Coordinates of N, CA and C in Angstrom, one line a residue:
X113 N 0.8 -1.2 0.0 CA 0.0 0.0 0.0 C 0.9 1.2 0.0
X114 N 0.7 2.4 -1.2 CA 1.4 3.1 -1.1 C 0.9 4.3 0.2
X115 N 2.1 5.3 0.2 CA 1.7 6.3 1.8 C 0.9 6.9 1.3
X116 N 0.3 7.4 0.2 CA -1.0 8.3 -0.7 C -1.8 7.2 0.0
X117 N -2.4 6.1 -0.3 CA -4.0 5.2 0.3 C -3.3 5.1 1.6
X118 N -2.4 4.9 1.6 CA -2.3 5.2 3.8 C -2.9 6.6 4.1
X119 N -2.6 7.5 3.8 CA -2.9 8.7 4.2 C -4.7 8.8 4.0
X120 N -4.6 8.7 2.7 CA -6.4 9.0 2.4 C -7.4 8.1 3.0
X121 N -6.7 7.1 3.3 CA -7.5 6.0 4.8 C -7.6 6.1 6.0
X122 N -6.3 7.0 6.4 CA -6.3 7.4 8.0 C -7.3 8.7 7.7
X123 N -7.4 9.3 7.0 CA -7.6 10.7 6.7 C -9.4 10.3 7.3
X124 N -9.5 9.7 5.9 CA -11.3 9.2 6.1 C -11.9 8.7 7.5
X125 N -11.0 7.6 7.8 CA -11.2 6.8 9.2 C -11.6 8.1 10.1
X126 N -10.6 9.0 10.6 CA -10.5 9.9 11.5 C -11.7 11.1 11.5
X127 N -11.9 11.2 10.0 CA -12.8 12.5 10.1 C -14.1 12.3 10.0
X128 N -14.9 10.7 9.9 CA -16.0 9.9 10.1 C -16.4 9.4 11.7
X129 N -17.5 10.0 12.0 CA -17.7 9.2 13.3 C -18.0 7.6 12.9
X130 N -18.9 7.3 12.1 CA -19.0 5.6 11.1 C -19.1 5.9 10.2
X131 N -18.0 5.0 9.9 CA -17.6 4.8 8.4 C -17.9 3.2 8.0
X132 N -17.8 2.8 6.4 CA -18.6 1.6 6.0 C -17.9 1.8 4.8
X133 N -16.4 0.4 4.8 CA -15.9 0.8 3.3 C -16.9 -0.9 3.2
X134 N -17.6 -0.5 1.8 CA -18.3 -0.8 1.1 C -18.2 -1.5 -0.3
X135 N -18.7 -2.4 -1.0 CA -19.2 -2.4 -2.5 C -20.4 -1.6 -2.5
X136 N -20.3 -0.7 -3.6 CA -21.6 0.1 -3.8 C -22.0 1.0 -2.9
X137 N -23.3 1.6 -2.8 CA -23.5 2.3 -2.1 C -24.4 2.0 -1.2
X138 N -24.9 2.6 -0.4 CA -25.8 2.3 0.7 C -27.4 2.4 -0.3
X139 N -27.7 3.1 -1.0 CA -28.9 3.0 -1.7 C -28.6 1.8 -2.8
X140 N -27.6 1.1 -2.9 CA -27.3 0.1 -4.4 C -25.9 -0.4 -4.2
X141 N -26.1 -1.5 -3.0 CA -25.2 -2.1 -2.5 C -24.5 -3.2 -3.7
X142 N -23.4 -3.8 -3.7 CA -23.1 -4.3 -4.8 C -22.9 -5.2 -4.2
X143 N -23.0 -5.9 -3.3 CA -22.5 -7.3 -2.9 C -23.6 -7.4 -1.2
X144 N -24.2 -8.9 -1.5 CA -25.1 -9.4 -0.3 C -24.6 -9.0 1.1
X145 N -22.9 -8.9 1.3 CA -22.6 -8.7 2.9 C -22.4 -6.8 2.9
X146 N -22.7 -6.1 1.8 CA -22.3 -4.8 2.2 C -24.2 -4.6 2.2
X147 N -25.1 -5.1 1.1 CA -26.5 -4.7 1.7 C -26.4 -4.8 3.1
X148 N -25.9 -6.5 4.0 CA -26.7 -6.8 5.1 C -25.9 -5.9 6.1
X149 N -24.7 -5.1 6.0 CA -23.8 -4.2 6.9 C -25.1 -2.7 6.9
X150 N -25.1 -2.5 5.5 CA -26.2 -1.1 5.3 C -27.2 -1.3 6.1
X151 N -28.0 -2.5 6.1 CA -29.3 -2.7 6.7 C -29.5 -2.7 8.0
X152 N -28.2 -3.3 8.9 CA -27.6 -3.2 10.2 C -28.0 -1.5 11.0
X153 N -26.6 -1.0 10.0 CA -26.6 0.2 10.6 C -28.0 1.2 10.2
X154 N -28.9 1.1 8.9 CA -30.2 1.7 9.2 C -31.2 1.5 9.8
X155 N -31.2 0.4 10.4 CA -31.9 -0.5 11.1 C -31.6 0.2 12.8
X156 N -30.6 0.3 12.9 CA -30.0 1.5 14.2 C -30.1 2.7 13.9
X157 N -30.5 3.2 13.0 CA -30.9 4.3 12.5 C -29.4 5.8 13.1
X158 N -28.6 4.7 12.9 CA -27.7 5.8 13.2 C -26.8 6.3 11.3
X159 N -26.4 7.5 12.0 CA -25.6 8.3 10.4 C -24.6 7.6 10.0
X160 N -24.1 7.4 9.2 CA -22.9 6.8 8.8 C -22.3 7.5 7.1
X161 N -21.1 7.4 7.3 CA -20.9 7.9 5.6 C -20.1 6.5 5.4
X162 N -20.1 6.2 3.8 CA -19.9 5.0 3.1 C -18.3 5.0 2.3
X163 N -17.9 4.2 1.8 CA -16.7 4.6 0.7 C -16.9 3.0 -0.2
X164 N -17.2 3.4 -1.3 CA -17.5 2.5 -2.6 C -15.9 2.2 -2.9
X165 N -15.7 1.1 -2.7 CA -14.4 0.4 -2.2 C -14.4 0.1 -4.2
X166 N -15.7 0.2 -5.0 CA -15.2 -0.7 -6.6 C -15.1 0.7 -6.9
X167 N -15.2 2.0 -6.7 CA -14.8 3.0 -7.3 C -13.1 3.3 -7.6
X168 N -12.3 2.8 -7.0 CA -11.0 3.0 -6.3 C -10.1 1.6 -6.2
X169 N -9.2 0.8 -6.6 CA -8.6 -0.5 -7.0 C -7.3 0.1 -5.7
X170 N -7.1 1.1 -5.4 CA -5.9 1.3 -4.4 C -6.4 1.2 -2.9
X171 N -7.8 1.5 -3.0 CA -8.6 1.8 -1.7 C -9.1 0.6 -1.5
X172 N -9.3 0.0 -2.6 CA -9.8 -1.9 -2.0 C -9.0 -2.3 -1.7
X173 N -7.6 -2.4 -1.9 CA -6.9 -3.0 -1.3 C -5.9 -2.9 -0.3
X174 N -6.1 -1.1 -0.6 CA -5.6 -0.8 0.7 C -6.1 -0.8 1.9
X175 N -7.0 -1.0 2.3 CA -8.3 -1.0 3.4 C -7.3 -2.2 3.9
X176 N -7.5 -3.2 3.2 CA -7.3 -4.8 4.1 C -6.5 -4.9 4.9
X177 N -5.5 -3.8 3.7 CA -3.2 -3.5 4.6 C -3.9 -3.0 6.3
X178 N -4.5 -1.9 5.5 CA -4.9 -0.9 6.7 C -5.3 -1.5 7.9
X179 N -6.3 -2.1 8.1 CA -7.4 -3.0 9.1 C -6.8 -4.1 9.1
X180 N -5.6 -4.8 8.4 CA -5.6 -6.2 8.8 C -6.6 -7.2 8.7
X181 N -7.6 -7.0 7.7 CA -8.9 -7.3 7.7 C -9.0 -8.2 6.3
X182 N -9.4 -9.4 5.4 CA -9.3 -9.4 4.4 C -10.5 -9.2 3.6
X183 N -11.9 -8.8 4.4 CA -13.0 -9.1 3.2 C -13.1 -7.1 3.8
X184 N -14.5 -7.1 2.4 CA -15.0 -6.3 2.6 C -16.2 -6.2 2.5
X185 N -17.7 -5.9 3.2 CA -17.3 -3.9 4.5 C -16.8 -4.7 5.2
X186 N -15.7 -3.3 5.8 CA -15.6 -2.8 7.0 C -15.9 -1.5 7.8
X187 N -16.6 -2.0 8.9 CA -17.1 -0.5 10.0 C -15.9 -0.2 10.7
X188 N -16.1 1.3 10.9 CA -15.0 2.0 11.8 C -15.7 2.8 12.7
X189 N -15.7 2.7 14.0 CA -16.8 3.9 14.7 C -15.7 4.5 15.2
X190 N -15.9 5.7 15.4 CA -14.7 7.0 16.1 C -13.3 6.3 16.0
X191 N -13.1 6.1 14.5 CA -11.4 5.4 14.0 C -11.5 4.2 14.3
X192 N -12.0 3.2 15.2 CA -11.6 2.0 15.6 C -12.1 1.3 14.3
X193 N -11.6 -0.1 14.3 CA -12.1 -0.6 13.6 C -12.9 -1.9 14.3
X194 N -13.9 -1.9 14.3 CA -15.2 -3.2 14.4 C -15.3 -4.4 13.5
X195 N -14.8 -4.4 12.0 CA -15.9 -5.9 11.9 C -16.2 -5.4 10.5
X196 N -16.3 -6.9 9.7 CA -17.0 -7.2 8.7 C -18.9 -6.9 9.4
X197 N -19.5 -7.6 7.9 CA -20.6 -7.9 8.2 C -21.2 -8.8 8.9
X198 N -20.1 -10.0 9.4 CA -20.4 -11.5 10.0 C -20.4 -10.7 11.9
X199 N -19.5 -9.9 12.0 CA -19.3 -9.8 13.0 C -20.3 -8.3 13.3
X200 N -20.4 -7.5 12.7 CA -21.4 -6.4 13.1 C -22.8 -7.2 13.2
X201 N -23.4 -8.4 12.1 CA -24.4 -8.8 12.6 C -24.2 -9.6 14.0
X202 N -23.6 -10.5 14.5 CA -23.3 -11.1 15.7 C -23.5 -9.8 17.2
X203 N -22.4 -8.8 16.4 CA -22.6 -7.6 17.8 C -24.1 -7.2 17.8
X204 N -24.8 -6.8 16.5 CA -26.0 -6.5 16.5 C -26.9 -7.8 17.4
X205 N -26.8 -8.7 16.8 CA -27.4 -9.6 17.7 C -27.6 -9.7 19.2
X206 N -26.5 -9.4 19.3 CA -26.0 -9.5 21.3 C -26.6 -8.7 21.8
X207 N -26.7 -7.4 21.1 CA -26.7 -5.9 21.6 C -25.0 -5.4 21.8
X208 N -23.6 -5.7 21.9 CA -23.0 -5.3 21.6 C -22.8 -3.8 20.6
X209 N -23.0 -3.7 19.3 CA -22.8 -3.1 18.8 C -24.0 -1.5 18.5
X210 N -25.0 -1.7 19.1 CA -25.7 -1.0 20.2 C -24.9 -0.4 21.4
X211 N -24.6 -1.0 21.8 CA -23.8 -0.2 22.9 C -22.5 0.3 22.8
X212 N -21.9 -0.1 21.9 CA -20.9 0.5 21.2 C -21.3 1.9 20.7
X213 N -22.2 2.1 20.0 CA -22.5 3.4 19.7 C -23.0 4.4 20.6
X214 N -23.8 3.4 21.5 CA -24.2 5.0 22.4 C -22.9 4.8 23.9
X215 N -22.0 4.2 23.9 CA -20.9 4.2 24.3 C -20.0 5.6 23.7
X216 N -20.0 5.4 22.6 CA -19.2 6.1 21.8 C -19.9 8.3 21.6
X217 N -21.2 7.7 21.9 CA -22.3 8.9 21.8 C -23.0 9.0 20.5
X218 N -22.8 7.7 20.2 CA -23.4 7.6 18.2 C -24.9 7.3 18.3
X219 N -25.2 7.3 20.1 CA -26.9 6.3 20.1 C -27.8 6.8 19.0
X220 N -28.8 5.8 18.3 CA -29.6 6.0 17.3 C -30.5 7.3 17.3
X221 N -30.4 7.8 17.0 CA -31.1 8.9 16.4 C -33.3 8.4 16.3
X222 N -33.6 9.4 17.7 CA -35.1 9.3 17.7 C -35.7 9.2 16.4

C-alpha cells in the first residue's frame, strides 16, 4: 500500500464518526454482505458515511493492509475498527454493537 492510500484512509477513518468501506453504495449495494452491513446500521438508525471500495482499485486494497482485515465492508466507529458484516451482525445480535455506539455517543437517532 502506497503512503497516498495510507494517508487517504487514516484521513477518512478519522474524520468519520462511522464509516462503512463498502461495495456500492448504501442506496445500491453491490455485494449481499455490504447490503446486510447497510441494513444493520439503518436498522439503528444511526448516520454513517460510506466509501464504494469498486470506485477505487488502491482503496480496496488498501483497506485490508490498513485494518488487517481481508474481506469487505468494514465498519469504523470514532477510527476504531469493528468488523465485517459476520461480526457487526453477531454484535447486532448480542446488543453489543448497540452499545458501542451510544458508548461512543453515536446512540440512534429518535
Amino acid at each position: 500500500m502506497t503512503d497516498d492510500v495510507q494517508g487517504r484512509l487514516a484521513s477518512l477513518v478519522s474524520q468519520n464518526d462511522v464509516l462503512l468501506f463498502m461495495k456500492g453504495s448504501p442506496l445500491f449495494p453491490q455485494c449481499g454482505f455490504s447490503s446486510r452491513a447497510v441494513a444493520i446500521l439503518n436498522h439503528l438508525n444511526v448516520e454513517f458515511e460510506s466509501v464504494d471500495v469498486l470506485q477505487d482499485q488502491g482503496i480496496r486494497q488498501g483497506i485490508k493492509a490498513f485494518s488487517d482485515w481481508p474481506t469487505i465492508p468494514q465498519l469504523y466507529v470514532k477510527g476504531e475498527f469493528v468488523g465485517g458484516s459476520d461480526i457487526m451482525m453477531e454484535m447486532y445480535e448480542s446488543g453489543e454493537l448497540q452499545q458501542l455506539l451510544s458508548e461512543k455517543g453515536l446512540a440512534a437517532q429518535a
